[in-house]
mmCIF file with all atom_site columns, C-alpha atoms in Angstrom:
data_model
loop_
_atom_site.group_PDB
_atom_site.id
_atom_site.type_symbol
_atom_site.label_atom_id
_atom_site.label_alt_id
_atom_site.label_comp_id
_atom_site.label_asym_id
_atom_site.label_entity_id
_atom_site.label_seq_id
_atom_site.pdbx_PDB_ins_code
_atom_site.Cartn_x
_atom_site.Cartn_y
_atom_site.Cartn_z
_atom_site.occupancy
_atom_site.B_iso_or_equiv
_atom_site.pdbx_formal_charge
_atom_site.auth_seq_id
_atom_site.auth_comp_id
_atom_site.auth_asym_id
_atom_site.auth_atom_id
_atom_site.pdbx_PDB_model_num
ATOM 1   C CA . MET A 1 1   ? 82.305 86.790  -52.683 1.00 41.00 ? 1   MET A CA 1
ATOM 2   C CA . GLY A 1 2   ? 81.496 87.922  -49.401 1.00 43.00 ? 2   GLY A CA 1
ATOM 3   C CA . ARG A 1 3   ? 78.828 86.195  -46.493 1.00 48.00 ? 3   ARG A CA 1
ATOM 4   C CA . GLN A 1 4   ? 76.066 87.792  -45.620 1.00 50.00 ? 4   GLN A CA 1
ATOM 5   C CA . SER A 1 5   ? 76.487 86.803  -42.523 1.00 62.00 ? 5   SER A CA 1
ATOM 6   C CA . LYS A 1 6   ? 75.315 89.275  -40.078 1.00 75.00 ? 6   LYS A CA 1
ATOM 7   C CA . VAL A 1 7   ? 77.908 90.734  -37.518 1.00 88.00 ? 7   VAL A CA 1
ATOM 8   C CA . ASP A 1 8   ? 76.873 90.926  -33.805 1.00 94.00 ? 8   ASP A CA 1
ATOM 9   C CA . PRO A 1 9   ? 76.624 94.591  -32.906 1.00 94.00 ? 9   PRO A CA 1
ATOM 10  C CA . ALA A 1 10  ? 78.377 94.272  -29.938 1.00 95.00 ? 10  ALA A CA 1
ATOM 11  C CA . GLU A 1 11  ? 81.535 92.729  -31.766 1.00 96.00 ? 11  GLU A CA 1
ATOM 12  C CA . LEU A 1 12  ? 81.232 95.931  -34.236 1.00 97.00 ? 12  LEU A CA 1
ATOM 13  C CA . ARG A 1 13  ? 80.452 98.433  -31.721 1.00 97.00 ? 13  ARG A CA 1
ATOM 14  C CA . ALA A 1 14  ? 84.116 96.833  -29.784 1.00 97.00 ? 14  ALA A CA 1
ATOM 15  C CA . ALA A 1 15  ? 86.139 97.088  -32.135 1.00 97.00 ? 15  ALA A CA 1
ATOM 16  C CA . LEU A 1 16  ? 84.640 100.547 -33.324 1.00 98.00 ? 16  LEU A CA 1
ATOM 17  C CA . ALA A 1 17  ? 85.324 101.631 -29.723 1.00 97.00 ? 17  ALA A CA 1
ATOM 18  C CA . ALA A 1 18  ? 88.859 100.318 -30.691 1.00 98.00 ? 18  ALA A CA 1
ATOM 19  C CA . VAL A 1 19  ? 89.908 102.131 -33.179 1.00 98.00 ? 19  VAL A CA 1
ATOM 20  C CA . GLY A 1 20  ? 87.849 105.004 -32.371 1.00 98.00 ? 20  GLY A CA 1
ATOM 21  C CA . GLU A 1 21  ? 90.649 107.614 -30.808 1.00 97.00 ? 21  GLU A CA 1
ATOM 22  C CA . TRP A 1 22  ? 92.862 106.916 -33.965 1.00 98.00 ? 22  TRP A CA 1
ATOM 23  C CA . LEU A 1 23  ? 89.443 107.879 -35.458 1.00 98.00 ? 23  LEU A CA 1
ATOM 24  C CA . ARG A 1 24  ? 89.043 110.646 -34.205 1.00 97.00 ? 24  ARG A CA 1
ATOM 25  C CA . ASP A 1 25  ? 92.968 111.941 -33.960 1.00 97.00 ? 25  ASP A CA 1
ATOM 26  C CA . GLU A 1 26  ? 94.926 110.639 -36.987 1.00 93.00 ? 26  GLU A CA 1
ATOM 27  C CA . THR A 1 27  ? 97.792 111.809 -35.034 1.00 96.00 ? 27  THR A CA 1
ATOM 28  C CA . ALA A 1 28  ? 96.811 109.199 -32.166 1.00 97.00 ? 28  ALA A CA 1
ATOM 29  C CA . ASP A 1 29  ? 98.558 105.608 -32.580 1.00 96.00 ? 29  ASP A CA 1
ATOM 30  C CA . ALA A 1 30  ? 97.669 103.261 -35.354 1.00 95.00 ? 30  ALA A CA 1
ATOM 31  C CA . PRO A 1 31  ? 95.298 100.600 -34.235 1.00 97.00 ? 31  PRO A CA 1
ATOM 32  C CA . ASP A 1 32  ? 97.284 97.136  -34.249 1.00 97.00 ? 32  ASP A CA 1
ATOM 33  C CA . ARG A 1 33  ? 97.228 95.741  -38.049 1.00 98.00 ? 33  ARG A CA 1
ATOM 34  C CA . LYS A 1 34  ? 94.562 92.078  -35.964 1.00 98.00 ? 34  LYS A CA 1
ATOM 35  C CA . VAL A 1 35  ? 92.098 95.261  -34.145 1.00 98.00 ? 35  VAL A CA 1
ATOM 36  C CA . LEU A 1 36  ? 92.089 96.896  -37.550 1.00 98.00 ? 36  LEU A CA 1
ATOM 37  C CA . ALA A 1 37  ? 90.742 94.361  -39.820 1.00 98.00 ? 37  ALA A CA 1
ATOM 38  C CA . ALA A 1 38  ? 88.210 92.973  -37.027 1.00 98.00 ? 38  ALA A CA 1
ATOM 39  C CA . ALA A 1 39  ? 86.463 97.077  -37.341 1.00 98.00 ? 39  ALA A CA 1
ATOM 40  C CA . VAL A 1 40  ? 87.467 97.129  -41.287 1.00 98.00 ? 40  VAL A CA 1
ATOM 41  C CA . ARG A 1 41  ? 85.878 93.676  -41.586 1.00 98.00 ? 41  ARG A CA 1
ATOM 42  C CA . GLY A 1 42  ? 83.048 94.162  -39.040 1.00 98.00 ? 42  GLY A CA 1
ATOM 43  C CA . THR A 1 43  ? 81.585 97.320  -40.839 1.00 98.00 ? 43  THR A CA 1
ATOM 44  C CA . ALA A 1 44  ? 81.769 95.784  -44.216 1.00 98.00 ? 44  ALA A CA 1
ATOM 45  C CA . ARG A 1 45  ? 80.706 92.727  -43.677 1.00 97.00 ? 45  ARG A CA 1
ATOM 46  C CA . THR A 1 46  ? 77.602 94.995  -41.772 1.00 97.00 ? 46  THR A CA 1
ATOM 47  C CA . LEU A 1 47  ? 77.044 97.347  -45.173 1.00 97.00 ? 47  LEU A CA 1
ATOM 48  C CA . GLU A 1 48  ? 76.991 93.522  -46.821 1.00 97.00 ? 48  GLU A CA 1
ATOM 49  C CA . ALA A 1 49  ? 74.060 92.344  -44.204 1.00 96.00 ? 49  ALA A CA 1
ATOM 50  C CA . ASP A 1 50  ? 72.091 95.531  -44.680 1.00 96.00 ? 50  ASP A CA 1
ATOM 51  C CA . ALA A 1 51  ? 72.398 96.143  -48.046 1.00 96.00 ? 51  ALA A CA 1
ATOM 52  C CA . PRO A 1 52  ? 72.328 92.306  -49.569 1.00 94.00 ? 52  PRO A CA 1
ATOM 53  C CA . GLY A 1 53  ? 73.057 92.127  -53.735 1.00 92.00 ? 53  GLY A CA 1
ATOM 54  C CA . HIS A 1 54  ? 75.699 91.842  -56.202 1.00 90.00 ? 54  HIS A CA 1
ATOM 55  C CA . SER A 1 55  ? 76.000 95.418  -58.253 1.00 91.00 ? 55  SER A CA 1
ATOM 56  C CA . VAL A 1 56  ? 78.758 97.346  -56.130 1.00 94.00 ? 56  VAL A CA 1
ATOM 57  C CA . GLU A 1 57  ? 81.536 95.779  -54.665 1.00 94.00 ? 57  GLU A CA 1
ATOM 58  C CA . VAL A 1 58  ? 83.641 97.924  -51.860 1.00 97.00 ? 58  VAL A CA 1
ATOM 59  C CA . ARG A 1 59  ? 86.755 97.080  -51.156 1.00 97.00 ? 59  ARG A CA 1
ATOM 60  C CA . VAL A 1 60  ? 89.308 98.271  -48.599 1.00 98.00 ? 60  VAL A CA 1
ATOM 61  C CA . PRO A 1 61  ? 92.696 96.807  -49.303 1.00 98.00 ? 61  PRO A CA 1
ATOM 62  C CA . PRO A 1 62  ? 93.891 94.372  -47.928 1.00 98.00 ? 62  PRO A CA 1
ATOM 63  C CA . PHE A 1 63  ? 91.548 93.412  -45.814 1.00 98.00 ? 63  PHE A CA 1
ATOM 64  C CA . VAL A 1 64  ? 87.914 92.772  -47.593 1.00 98.00 ? 64  VAL A CA 1
ATOM 65  C CA . ALA A 1 65  ? 86.162 93.209  -50.361 1.00 96.00 ? 65  ALA A CA 1
ATOM 66  C CA . VAL A 1 66  ? 82.335 92.770  -50.401 1.00 96.00 ? 66  VAL A CA 1
ATOM 67  C CA . GLN A 1 67  ? 79.045 92.760  -52.979 1.00 93.00 ? 67  GLN A CA 1
ATOM 68  C CA . CYS A 1 68  ? 76.582 94.851  -51.719 1.00 94.00 ? 68  CYS A CA 1
ATOM 69  C CA . ILE A 1 69  ? 73.440 96.896  -53.729 1.00 94.00 ? 69  ILE A CA 1
ATOM 70  C CA . GLU A 1 70  ? 70.655 94.276  -55.543 1.00 90.00 ? 70  GLU A CA 1
ATOM 71  C CA . GLY A 1 71  ? 70.785 94.656  -58.991 1.00 82.00 ? 71  GLY A CA 1
ATOM 72  C CA . PRO A 1 72  ? 72.512 92.711  -61.344 1.00 70.00 ? 72  PRO A CA 1
ATOM 73  C CA . ARG A 1 73  ? 75.302 90.380  -60.196 1.00 68.00 ? 73  ARG A CA 1
ATOM 74  C CA . HIS A 1 74  ? 78.609 90.680  -61.061 1.00 61.00 ? 74  HIS A CA 1
ATOM 75  C CA . THR A 1 75  ? 81.276 87.158  -61.472 1.00 64.00 ? 75  THR A CA 1
ATOM 76  C CA . ARG A 1 76  ? 83.651 87.488  -63.780 1.00 67.00 ? 76  ARG A CA 1
ATOM 77  C CA . GLY A 1 77  ? 86.785 90.042  -64.137 1.00 67.00 ? 77  GLY A CA 1
ATOM 78  C CA . THR A 1 78  ? 86.528 94.097  -62.912 1.00 69.00 ? 78  THR A CA 1
ATOM 79  C CA . PRO A 1 79  ? 83.101 94.810  -61.373 1.00 75.00 ? 79  PRO A CA 1
ATOM 80  C CA . PRO A 1 80  ? 81.580 98.275  -63.423 1.00 84.00 ? 80  PRO A CA 1
ATOM 81  C CA . ASN A 1 81  ? 80.462 99.329  -59.792 1.00 94.00 ? 81  ASN A CA 1
ATOM 82  C CA . VAL A 1 82  ? 83.498 99.934  -57.809 1.00 95.00 ? 82  VAL A CA 1
ATOM 83  C CA . VAL A 1 83  ? 84.133 101.512 -54.504 1.00 98.00 ? 83  VAL A CA 1
ATOM 84  C CA . GLU A 1 84  ? 87.511 100.997 -53.161 1.00 98.00 ? 84  GLU A CA 1
ATOM 85  C CA . THR A 1 85  ? 89.074 103.554 -50.144 1.00 98.00 ? 85  THR A CA 1
ATOM 86  C CA . ASP A 1 86  ? 91.993 102.544 -47.456 1.00 98.00 ? 86  ASP A CA 1
ATOM 87  C CA . ALA A 1 87  ? 91.402 101.797 -43.877 1.00 98.00 ? 87  ALA A CA 1
ATOM 88  C CA . ARG A 1 88  ? 90.888 105.193 -42.321 1.00 98.00 ? 88  ARG A CA 1
ATOM 89  C CA . THR A 1 89  ? 88.867 106.156 -44.411 1.00 98.00 ? 89  THR A CA 1
ATOM 90  C CA . TRP A 1 90  ? 86.460 103.268 -44.489 1.00 98.00 ? 90  TRP A CA 1
ATOM 91  C CA . LEU A 1 91  ? 86.496 103.582 -41.169 1.00 98.00 ? 91  LEU A CA 1
ATOM 92  C CA . LEU A 1 92  ? 85.662 107.265 -40.922 1.00 98.00 ? 92  LEU A CA 1
ATOM 93  C CA . LEU A 1 93  ? 83.059 106.669 -43.357 1.00 98.00 ? 93  LEU A CA 1
ATOM 94  C CA . ALA A 1 94  ? 81.180 104.074 -42.177 1.00 98.00 ? 94  ALA A CA 1
ATOM 95  C CA . THR A 1 95  ? 81.124 105.853 -38.429 1.00 98.00 ? 95  THR A CA 1
ATOM 96  C CA . GLY A 1 96  ? 80.084 109.284 -39.832 1.00 98.00 ? 96  GLY A CA 1
ATOM 97  C CA . LEU A 1 97  ? 82.927 110.908 -39.131 1.00 98.00 ? 97  LEU A CA 1
ATOM 98  C CA . LEU A 1 98  ? 83.150 111.745 -42.769 1.00 98.00 ? 98  LEU A CA 1
ATOM 99  C CA . GLU A 1 99  ? 80.807 112.265 -45.256 1.00 98.00 ? 99  GLU A CA 1
ATOM 100 C CA . PHE A 1 100 ? 80.934 110.428 -48.784 1.00 98.00 ? 100 PHE A CA 1
ATOM 101 C CA . ASP A 1 101 ? 81.015 113.030 -50.811 1.00 97.00 ? 101 ASP A CA 1
ATOM 102 C CA . THR A 1 102 ? 83.433 114.791 -49.283 1.00 98.00 ? 102 THR A CA 1
ATOM 103 C CA . ALA A 1 103 ? 85.555 111.587 -49.197 1.00 98.00 ? 103 ALA A CA 1
ATOM 104 C CA . LEU A 1 104 ? 85.497 111.401 -52.898 1.00 98.00 ? 104 LEU A CA 1
ATOM 105 C CA . ASP A 1 105 ? 85.542 115.022 -53.729 1.00 97.00 ? 105 ASP A CA 1
ATOM 106 C CA . ALA A 1 106 ? 89.379 114.903 -51.397 1.00 98.00 ? 106 ALA A CA 1
ATOM 107 C CA . GLY A 1 107 ? 89.909 111.644 -53.677 1.00 97.00 ? 107 GLY A CA 1
ATOM 108 C CA . ALA A 1 108 ? 90.366 109.589 -50.431 1.00 98.00 ? 108 ALA A CA 1
ATOM 109 C CA . LEU A 1 109 ? 88.563 106.629 -51.819 1.00 97.00 ? 109 LEU A CA 1
ATOM 110 C CA . THR A 1 110 ? 87.299 106.149 -55.859 1.00 97.00 ? 110 THR A CA 1
ATOM 111 C CA . ALA A 1 111 ? 83.365 105.033 -57.173 1.00 97.00 ? 111 ALA A CA 1
ATOM 112 C CA . SER A 1 112 ? 83.284 103.654 -60.370 1.00 95.00 ? 112 SER A CA 1
ATOM 113 C CA . GLY A 1 113 ? 80.393 103.424 -62.148 1.00 93.00 ? 113 GLY A CA 1
ATOM 114 C CA . SER A 1 114 ? 76.851 104.148 -62.024 1.00 92.00 ? 114 SER A CA 1
ATOM 115 C CA . ARG A 1 115 ? 75.722 102.605 -59.179 1.00 94.00 ? 115 ARG A CA 1
ATOM 116 C CA . ALA A 1 116 ? 79.470 102.879 -56.748 1.00 96.00 ? 116 ALA A CA 1
ATOM 117 C CA . ALA A 1 117 ? 77.666 105.981 -54.882 1.00 96.00 ? 117 ALA A CA 1
ATOM 118 C CA . GLU A 1 118 ? 74.632 104.659 -53.813 1.00 97.00 ? 118 GLU A CA 1
ATOM 119 C CA . VAL A 1 119 ? 77.226 103.342 -51.188 1.00 98.00 ? 119 VAL A CA 1
ATOM 120 C CA . ALA A 1 120 ? 76.259 106.144 -49.321 1.00 98.00 ? 120 ALA A CA 1
ATOM 121 C CA . ARG A 1 121 ? 72.684 105.847 -48.955 1.00 97.00 ? 121 ARG A CA 1
ATOM 122 C CA . TRP A 1 122 ? 73.862 102.901 -46.463 1.00 97.00 ? 122 TRP A CA 1
ATOM 123 C CA . LEU A 1 123 ? 76.377 104.929 -44.536 1.00 98.00 ? 123 LEU A CA 1
ATOM 124 C CA . PRO A 1 124 ? 76.935 105.513 -41.706 1.00 98.00 ? 124 PRO A CA 1
ATOM 125 C CA . ILE A 1 125 ? 77.245 101.940 -40.639 1.00 97.00 ? 125 ILE A CA 1
ATOM 126 C CA . ALA A 1 126 ? 77.219 102.793 -36.550 1.00 95.00 ? 126 ALA A CA 1
ATOM 127 C CA . GLN A 1 127 ? 78.182 105.861 -34.317 1.00 91.00 ? 127 GLN A CA 1
ATOM 128 C CA . LEU A 1 128 ? 81.283 106.137 -32.617 1.00 87.00 ? 128 LEU A CA 1
#
């Protein structure tokens, strides 16, 4: 699962800029699926590269799932530590516009397993 190739910072900034208005104003038109996918995948793959490992799986369906954070490797079935959310919530977290605990308390993301919340340490990934 997941390649740990570093995402080009300029490409990441461009992908986030393309969704920035929508992230700051939920009443703005949602970005095209391809534009949204680029921002989600870019931020998730940056997390994967910045926090290498296999102990936590971050899922943003239907766009991406990456494994990150050092620790025991998971290879079969449902991982014991999973963070899952929708694309908008993920991008809000990735850009620092939403705090992990706030999203968790609001039910905008699920974090199962004893190590899932460690993802918060690596957020935000990039500022808008």
